[in-house]
Amino acid sequence: MSLKDHLLAQIALNGPMSVAEFMTECLLNPKFGYYSTHDPLGAQGDFITAPEISQMFGEVIGLSLAQSWSDQGKPDKFILAELGPGRGTLMADILRATGRVPGFHAAAEIVLFEASPALRDRQAQTLSNHNPRWIDSLTDLPEAPLFLVANEFFDALPIRQFLREGEGWRERLIGAEGESLTFGLGPNTSQVALADRITDTEDGDLVELCPTAIPILTVTAGRIASHGGAALIIDYGDWHSLGDTFQALRSHERVDPLQAPGHADLTAHVDFEPLALAAHAAGCAHTKLTPQGVFLERLGITARAQALATPLGGSELETLIAAHRRLTHPEEMGNLFKVLGLYPSYAAPPPGLEP
């Protein structure tokens, strides 16, 4: 049986499923799910993330977190956490860059939140010298200052999609026609979660919700508000969802998300507005939403690139220049990706960001 067969059987038994249910099965099904069976990262995978492009990304982020730790009095025990750590590359770069910060490593307990068994194994290899531990729920985070990074984590969380029709909404669902999966629409209903969107949408507009993001943000922001710390949320998206951003990537190319379930990565653009509102409700301050390129430049990524470039020449130098451009240029990742910082209301925002 394939995942597609499994999905068709589920639909035959229970009727059409939401996009969120479809994403959960495609990404996390224990037997057939994408993250259960694939190493999706890098040139041989289906997509490449910023830490895989260049070590500079993680290095400057690590120093930003270390400066926040210092600004908050250098607590002698804190949690250094990452959500969705991929191969562990970002955390490895953070730890290398902060190795010379006096007291930082001695005070840090490294905690990783990862659903994929295959990626946990890879992270264990990458971080074998640092004794990380993994948690299955964010409620398992210790009650301590929390310094956290989430790079391209929220874009993979399951979304629901709703089409505006009159004063109500029709949910976009996935059903079956014969042996094919197809998109359809549910009945027109009111949606409490979309009550505020009637005023800024029109008939035919599509809005996306990510129900699982809010509990994650609430726990994270609550820890920071209560115990101190900071969080850097880095992802592609913007403020205020509008339009269909659901997509599938396979071998670095966009593909039909219904065509080969379980064999492509499924993501959607992150709506940062509800994340910021959830942080505020938990008693945590948040920064302005900042383009990734601006954030990295403020942290000194160009100076770091120049230092790395000094001994290089030929193709190695060209690769470094291309990596810097890809991470920072407005026509590359510089504007598409945004950064939201969380911090206690009594503290300064993380370096590189503004209140």
Short mmCIF file of C-alpha atoms in Angstrom, two decimals:
data_model
loop_
_atom_site.label_atom_id
_atom_site.label_comp_id
_atom_site.label_asym_id
_atom_site.label_seq_id
_atom_site.Cartn_x
_atom_site.Cartn_y
_atom_site.Cartn_z
CA MET A 1 0.00 0.00 0.00
CA SER A 2 1.21 3.54 -0.79
CA LEU A 3 0.32 6.74 1.07
CA LYS A 4 -2.01 7.64 -1.79
CA ASP A 5 -3.86 4.34 -1.33
CA HIS A 6 -4.07 5.04 2.40
CA LEU A 7 -5.48 8.53 1.77
CA LEU A 8 -8.04 7.26 -0.74
CA ALA A 9 -9.18 4.67 1.80
CA GLN A 10 -9.47 7.34 4.50
CA ILE A 11 -11.54 9.57 2.21
CA ALA A 12 -13.79 6.66 1.22
CA LEU A 13 -14.40 5.94 4.91
CA ASN A 14 -14.65 9.44 6.38
CA GLY A 15 -15.26 11.80 3.46
CA PRO A 16 -13.04 14.67 2.23
CA MET A 17 -10.21 15.83 4.48
CA SER A 18 -8.93 19.31 5.25
CA VAL A 19 -5.64 20.55 3.85
CA ALA A 20 -4.30 20.34 7.42
CA GLU A 21 -5.23 16.65 7.71
CA PHE A 22 -3.69 15.98 4.30
CA MET A 23 -0.44 17.76 5.25
CA THR A 24 -0.20 15.87 8.54
CA GLU A 25 -0.56 12.50 6.80
CA CYS A 26 1.83 13.41 3.98
CA LEU A 27 4.55 14.74 6.25
CA LEU A 28 4.25 12.71 9.44
CA ASN A 29 2.53 9.38 8.71
CA PRO A 30 4.80 6.92 10.59
CA LYS A 31 5.08 4.50 7.65
CA PHE A 32 4.72 6.66 4.53
CA GLY A 33 5.23 10.28 5.67
CA TYR A 34 7.79 12.50 3.97
CA TYR A 35 9.71 13.34 7.14
CA SER A 36 9.55 9.72 8.29
CA THR A 37 11.18 8.39 5.12
CA HIS A 38 13.28 11.21 3.61
CA ASP A 39 16.30 13.39 4.31
CA PRO A 40 14.83 16.39 2.48
CA LEU A 41 17.73 18.81 2.75
CA GLY A 42 20.62 19.83 0.57
CA ALA A 43 21.56 19.42 -3.07
CA GLN A 44 20.44 15.79 -3.15
CA GLY A 45 17.20 16.54 -1.29
CA ASP A 46 14.12 18.50 -2.24
CA PHE A 47 15.03 21.92 -0.84
CA ILE A 48 17.92 23.79 0.75
CA THR A 49 17.69 25.98 3.85
CA ALA A 50 19.80 28.97 4.85
CA PRO A 51 22.12 27.03 7.21
CA GLU A 52 22.93 24.62 4.35
CA ILE A 53 23.80 27.57 2.09
CA SER A 54 26.46 29.03 4.36
CA GLN A 55 27.89 28.81 7.86
CA MET A 56 27.59 32.61 8.10
CA PHE A 57 23.85 32.37 8.70
CA GLY A 58 24.13 30.33 11.89
CA GLU A 59 27.20 32.15 13.12
CA VAL A 60 25.64 35.60 13.22
CA ILE A 61 22.39 34.21 14.68
CA GLY A 62 24.39 32.49 17.41
CA LEU A 63 26.09 35.73 18.32
CA SER A 64 22.72 37.52 18.40
CA LEU A 65 21.39 34.95 20.90
CA ALA A 66 24.59 35.14 22.95
CA GLN A 67 24.32 38.94 23.12
CA SER A 68 20.71 38.62 24.32
CA TRP A 69 21.91 36.18 26.99
CA SER A 70 24.57 38.67 28.06
CA ASP A 71 22.13 41.61 28.03
CA GLN A 72 19.83 39.65 30.38
CA GLY A 73 22.52 39.11 33.00
CA LYS A 74 24.12 35.89 31.75
CA PRO A 75 21.83 33.42 33.56
CA ASP A 76 23.93 30.49 34.75
CA LYS A 77 21.42 27.91 33.47
CA PHE A 78 19.35 28.34 30.32
CA ILE A 79 17.81 26.36 27.48
CA LEU A 80 19.29 26.75 23.99
CA ALA A 81 16.57 25.31 21.78
CA GLU A 82 15.74 24.85 18.13
CA LEU A 83 12.43 23.94 16.53
CA GLY A 84 12.80 21.69 13.48
CA PRO A 85 16.62 21.50 13.48
CA GLY A 86 17.00 19.75 10.10
CA ARG A 87 20.40 18.06 10.00
CA GLY A 88 21.62 20.02 13.03
CA THR A 89 23.67 22.35 10.85
CA LEU A 90 22.25 25.59 12.26
CA MET A 91 22.74 24.53 15.87
CA ALA A 92 26.29 23.36 15.09
CA ASP A 93 27.10 26.76 13.57
CA ILE A 94 25.52 28.57 16.54
CA LEU A 95 27.62 26.51 18.96
CA ARG A 96 30.83 27.04 17.01
CA ALA A 97 30.30 30.82 16.88
CA THR A 98 29.48 31.04 20.60
CA GLY A 99 32.33 28.79 21.71
CA ARG A 100 34.44 31.78 22.70
CA VAL A 101 31.66 33.55 24.63
CA PRO A 102 32.72 33.07 28.27
CA GLY A 103 30.22 30.98 30.23
CA PHE A 104 27.72 30.53 27.41
CA HIS A 105 28.26 26.84 26.70
CA ALA A 106 28.66 25.96 30.38
CA ALA A 107 25.23 27.46 31.11
CA ALA A 108 23.42 26.04 28.08
CA GLU A 109 21.29 22.92 27.91
CA ILE A 110 20.66 22.08 24.24
CA VAL A 111 17.10 20.98 23.51
CA LEU A 112 15.77 20.02 20.07
CA PHE A 113 12.13 19.72 18.97
CA GLU A 114 12.02 17.32 16.02
CA ALA A 115 9.29 14.95 14.77
CA SER A 116 11.33 13.01 12.20
CA PRO A 117 13.23 9.93 13.45
CA ALA A 118 15.54 10.10 10.43
CA LEU A 119 16.42 13.73 11.11
CA ARG A 120 16.89 13.05 14.84
CA ASP A 121 19.53 10.48 13.92
CA ARG A 122 21.25 13.00 11.66
CA GLN A 123 21.14 15.68 14.37
CA ALA A 124 22.66 13.25 16.87
CA GLN A 125 25.60 12.71 14.51
CA THR A 126 26.10 16.41 13.79
CA LEU A 127 25.90 17.43 17.45
CA SER A 128 27.57 14.39 19.00
CA ASN A 129 30.03 16.58 20.93
CA HIS A 130 27.31 18.69 22.54
CA ASN A 131 24.96 16.17 24.21
CA PRO A 132 21.62 17.52 22.97
CA ARG A 133 18.31 16.09 24.09
CA TRP A 134 15.04 15.85 22.19
CA ILE A 135 11.50 16.63 23.31
CA ASP A 136 8.21 15.47 21.82
CA SER A 137 6.16 18.41 23.14
CA LEU A 138 7.08 22.00 23.88
CA THR A 139 5.41 21.61 27.27
CA ASP A 140 8.45 19.42 28.07
CA LEU A 141 10.70 22.50 27.93
CA PRO A 142 12.25 23.04 31.36
CA GLU A 143 11.14 26.05 33.37
CA ALA A 144 14.21 28.16 32.68
CA PRO A 145 15.36 31.08 30.51
CA LEU A 146 14.80 30.09 26.90
CA PHE A 147 16.91 31.19 23.95
CA LEU A 148 15.35 29.66 20.85
CA VAL A 149 15.59 29.69 17.08
CA ALA A 150 13.03 28.40 14.58
CA ASN A 151 14.23 28.57 10.98
CA GLU A 152 11.76 27.30 8.37
CA PHE A 153 9.75 25.49 11.03
CA PHE A 154 6.37 27.21 10.95
CA ASP A 155 6.03 26.93 7.15
CA ALA A 156 5.71 23.14 7.47
CA LEU A 157 2.92 23.22 10.07
CA PRO A 158 -0.48 22.09 8.72
CA ILE A 159 -2.78 24.83 7.45
CA ARG A 160 -6.49 25.08 6.75
CA GLN A 161 -7.72 27.09 3.79
CA PHE A 162 -11.01 28.98 3.59
CA LEU A 163 -12.67 30.66 0.59
CA ARG A 164 -14.80 33.72 1.31
CA GLU A 165 -18.40 33.41 0.08
CA GLY A 166 -20.79 36.16 1.13
CA GLU A 167 -20.65 36.53 4.90
CA GLY A 168 -19.34 32.98 5.37
CA TRP A 169 -16.50 30.68 4.44
CA ARG A 170 -16.14 27.42 2.54
CA GLU A 171 -13.22 25.24 3.60
CA ARG A 172 -10.97 23.89 0.88
CA LEU A 173 -11.00 20.11 1.17
CA ILE A 174 -9.30 17.18 -0.52
CA GLY A 175 -11.48 14.39 -1.86
CA ALA A 176 -11.31 11.73 -4.54
CA GLU A 177 -12.48 11.19 -8.10
CA GLY A 178 -11.85 7.57 -8.94
CA GLU A 179 -8.20 6.91 -8.14
CA SER A 180 -7.23 10.60 -8.15
CA LEU A 181 -7.07 13.08 -5.29
CA THR A 182 -8.85 16.34 -6.01
CA PHE A 183 -9.55 19.70 -4.39
CA GLY A 184 -13.11 20.68 -3.49
CA LEU A 185 -15.03 22.97 -1.14
CA GLY A 186 -17.04 22.28 1.99
CA PRO A 187 -20.35 23.96 2.92
CA ASN A 188 -20.67 27.67 3.65
CA THR A 189 -20.26 28.22 7.40
CA SER A 190 -19.28 30.98 9.79
CA GLN A 191 -15.77 30.74 11.22
CA VAL A 192 -15.07 32.34 14.58
CA ALA A 193 -11.34 32.37 13.84
CA LEU A 194 -12.01 34.42 10.69
CA ALA A 195 -14.54 36.87 12.15
CA ASP A 196 -12.04 39.74 11.79
CA ARG A 197 -11.35 38.94 8.13
CA ILE A 198 -14.80 39.81 6.81
CA THR A 199 -13.84 43.48 6.76
CA ASP A 200 -10.63 43.09 4.73
CA THR A 201 -11.57 40.35 2.24
CA GLU A 202 -13.94 40.04 -0.70
CA ASP A 203 -15.91 37.19 -2.24
CA GLY A 204 -13.51 34.66 -3.71
CA ASP A 205 -10.57 35.58 -1.47
CA LEU A 206 -8.71 32.69 0.14
CA VAL A 207 -7.35 32.91 3.69
CA GLU A 208 -5.10 30.39 5.44
CA LEU A 209 -5.07 29.48 9.13
CA CYS A 210 -2.41 27.50 10.99
CA PRO A 211 -4.13 26.18 14.14
CA THR A 212 -1.09 24.36 15.54
CA ALA A 213 1.14 27.45 15.42
CA ILE A 214 -0.65 29.29 18.21
CA PRO A 215 -0.14 26.70 20.98
CA ILE A 216 3.53 26.45 20.04
CA LEU A 217 3.93 30.24 20.20
CA THR A 218 1.96 30.45 23.43
CA VAL A 219 4.21 27.98 25.24
CA THR A 220 7.40 29.52 23.83
CA ALA A 221 6.39 33.10 24.58
CA GLY A 222 5.11 32.12 28.01
CA ARG A 223 8.49 30.65 28.97
CA ILE A 224 10.29 33.79 27.78
CA ALA A 225 7.85 36.11 29.55
CA SER A 226 8.18 34.16 32.81
CA HIS A 227 11.85 33.22 32.85
CA GLY A 228 13.63 35.44 30.32
CA GLY A 229 15.28 34.60 27.03
CA ALA A 230 14.61 35.37 23.38
CA ALA A 231 13.32 33.67 20.26
CA LEU A 232 14.17 34.23 16.61
CA ILE A 233 11.49 33.02 14.19
CA ILE A 234 12.76 33.04 10.60
CA ASP A 235 10.57 31.93 7.72
CA TYR A 236 9.10 32.91 4.40
CA GLY A 237 5.80 34.72 4.66
CA ASP A 238 4.41 38.08 5.67
CA TRP A 239 2.00 39.93 7.91
CA HIS A 240 -1.69 39.03 7.34
CA SER A 241 -2.57 35.98 5.22
CA LEU A 242 -4.26 36.40 1.87
CA GLY A 243 -4.18 34.01 -1.07
CA ASP A 244 -3.24 30.40 -1.73
CA THR A 245 0.38 29.71 -0.72
CA PHE A 246 0.13 25.91 -0.30
CA GLN A 247 2.94 24.30 -2.28
CA ALA A 248 4.91 21.09 -2.79
CA LEU A 249 8.64 20.86 -3.54
CA ARG A 250 10.40 17.85 -5.02
CA SER A 251 14.02 17.93 -6.24
CA HIS A 252 14.01 21.74 -5.82
CA GLU A 253 11.04 22.10 -8.20
CA ARG A 254 7.41 22.93 -7.50
CA VAL A 255 5.07 20.01 -8.13
CA ASP A 256 1.36 19.28 -7.77
CA PRO A 257 0.82 18.67 -4.02
CA LEU A 258 -1.78 15.97 -4.76
CA GLN A 259 0.31 14.10 -7.33
CA ALA A 260 2.75 12.08 -5.20
CA PRO A 261 1.79 12.35 -1.52
CA GLY A 262 4.61 11.44 0.82
CA HIS A 263 7.28 12.10 -1.82
CA ALA A 264 7.34 15.92 -1.73
CA ASP A 265 7.75 18.54 0.97
CA LEU A 266 4.56 20.48 1.69
CA THR A 267 4.69 24.04 3.00
CA ALA A 268 2.76 27.31 3.11
CA HIS A 269 3.80 30.90 3.71
CA VAL A 270 3.78 31.90 7.36
CA ASP A 271 1.28 34.49 8.55
CA PHE A 272 3.33 36.28 11.22
CA GLU A 273 0.45 38.39 12.53
CA PRO A 274 -1.25 35.68 14.66
CA LEU A 275 2.17 34.59 15.94
CA ALA A 276 2.87 38.10 17.19
CA LEU A 277 -0.61 38.38 18.71
CA ALA A 278 -0.16 35.04 20.51
CA ALA A 279 3.17 36.21 21.89
CA HIS A 280 1.60 39.43 23.14
CA ALA A 281 -1.27 37.50 24.76
CA ALA A 282 1.30 35.35 26.59
CA GLY A 283 2.92 38.46 28.05
CA CYS A 284 5.89 38.56 25.71
CA ALA A 285 7.15 41.52 23.69
CA HIS A 286 7.81 41.13 19.98
CA THR A 287 9.83 43.01 17.41
CA LYS A 288 8.88 44.55 14.11
CA LEU A 289 8.74 42.02 11.29
CA THR A 290 12.10 42.45 9.57
CA PRO A 291 13.34 41.18 6.19
CA GLN A 292 16.01 38.50 6.59
CA GLY A 293 18.52 40.44 4.51
CA VAL A 294 18.21 43.53 6.72
CA PHE A 295 18.48 41.41 9.87
CA LEU A 296 21.62 39.61 8.71
CA GLU A 297 23.28 42.83 7.53
CA ARG A 298 22.64 44.46 10.91
CA LEU A 299 24.34 41.47 12.54
CA GLY A 300 27.44 41.95 10.40
CA ILE A 301 27.15 39.16 7.86
CA THR A 302 29.02 41.22 5.23
CA ALA A 303 32.00 41.69 7.55
CA ARG A 304 31.92 37.96 8.28
CA ALA A 305 31.83 37.19 4.55
CA GLN A 306 34.81 39.47 3.96
CA ALA A 307 36.78 37.72 6.71
CA LEU A 308 35.98 34.29 5.26
CA ALA A 309 36.87 35.52 1.77
CA THR A 310 40.41 36.62 2.66
CA PRO A 311 42.17 33.29 1.99
CA LEU A 312 39.86 32.20 -0.84
CA GLY A 313 40.08 32.47 -4.60
CA GLY A 314 38.53 31.00 -7.73
CA SER A 315 35.44 28.86 -7.35
CA GLU A 316 35.55 28.91 -3.54
CA LEU A 317 35.37 32.70 -3.51
CA GLU A 318 32.57 32.68 -6.09
CA THR A 319 30.61 30.20 -3.94
CA LEU A 320 30.97 32.43 -0.87
CA ILE A 321 29.86 35.54 -2.78
CA ALA A 322 26.86 33.65 -4.20
CA ALA A 323 25.91 32.42 -0.72
CA HIS A 324 26.04 35.94 0.74
CA ARG A 325 23.87 37.22 -2.11
CA ARG A 326 21.36 34.39 -1.77
CA LEU A 327 20.90 34.99 1.95
CA THR A 328 20.66 38.79 1.83
CA HIS A 329 19.70 40.14 -1.58
CA PRO A 330 16.11 41.43 -1.90
CA GLU A 331 15.59 39.40 -5.08
CA GLU A 332 16.76 36.19 -3.38
CA MET A 333 15.95 35.21 0.24
CA GLY A 334 16.53 38.70 1.60
CA ASN A 335 12.95 39.94 1.29
CA LEU A 336 10.98 36.70 0.95
CA PHE A 337 12.12 35.55 4.38
CA LYS A 338 11.20 37.55 7.48
CA VAL A 339 12.35 37.56 11.10
CA LEU A 340 10.16 37.98 14.18
CA GLY A 341 11.88 38.29 17.55
CA LEU A 342 10.33 37.55 20.96
CA TYR A 343 11.75 38.86 24.22
CA PRO A 344 10.66 39.80 27.77
CA SER A 345 8.96 43.17 28.08
CA TYR A 346 11.66 44.36 30.50
CA ALA A 347 14.59 43.49 28.21
CA ALA A 348 16.12 44.79 24.99
CA PRO A 349 15.06 43.14 21.73
CA PRO A 350 17.45 40.63 20.15
CA PRO A 351 20.26 42.35 18.22
CA GLY A 352 19.37 43.01 14.60
CA LEU A 353 15.72 43.70 15.39
CA GLU A 354 13.62 46.66 16.55
CA PRO A 355 10.77 46.88 19.12
#
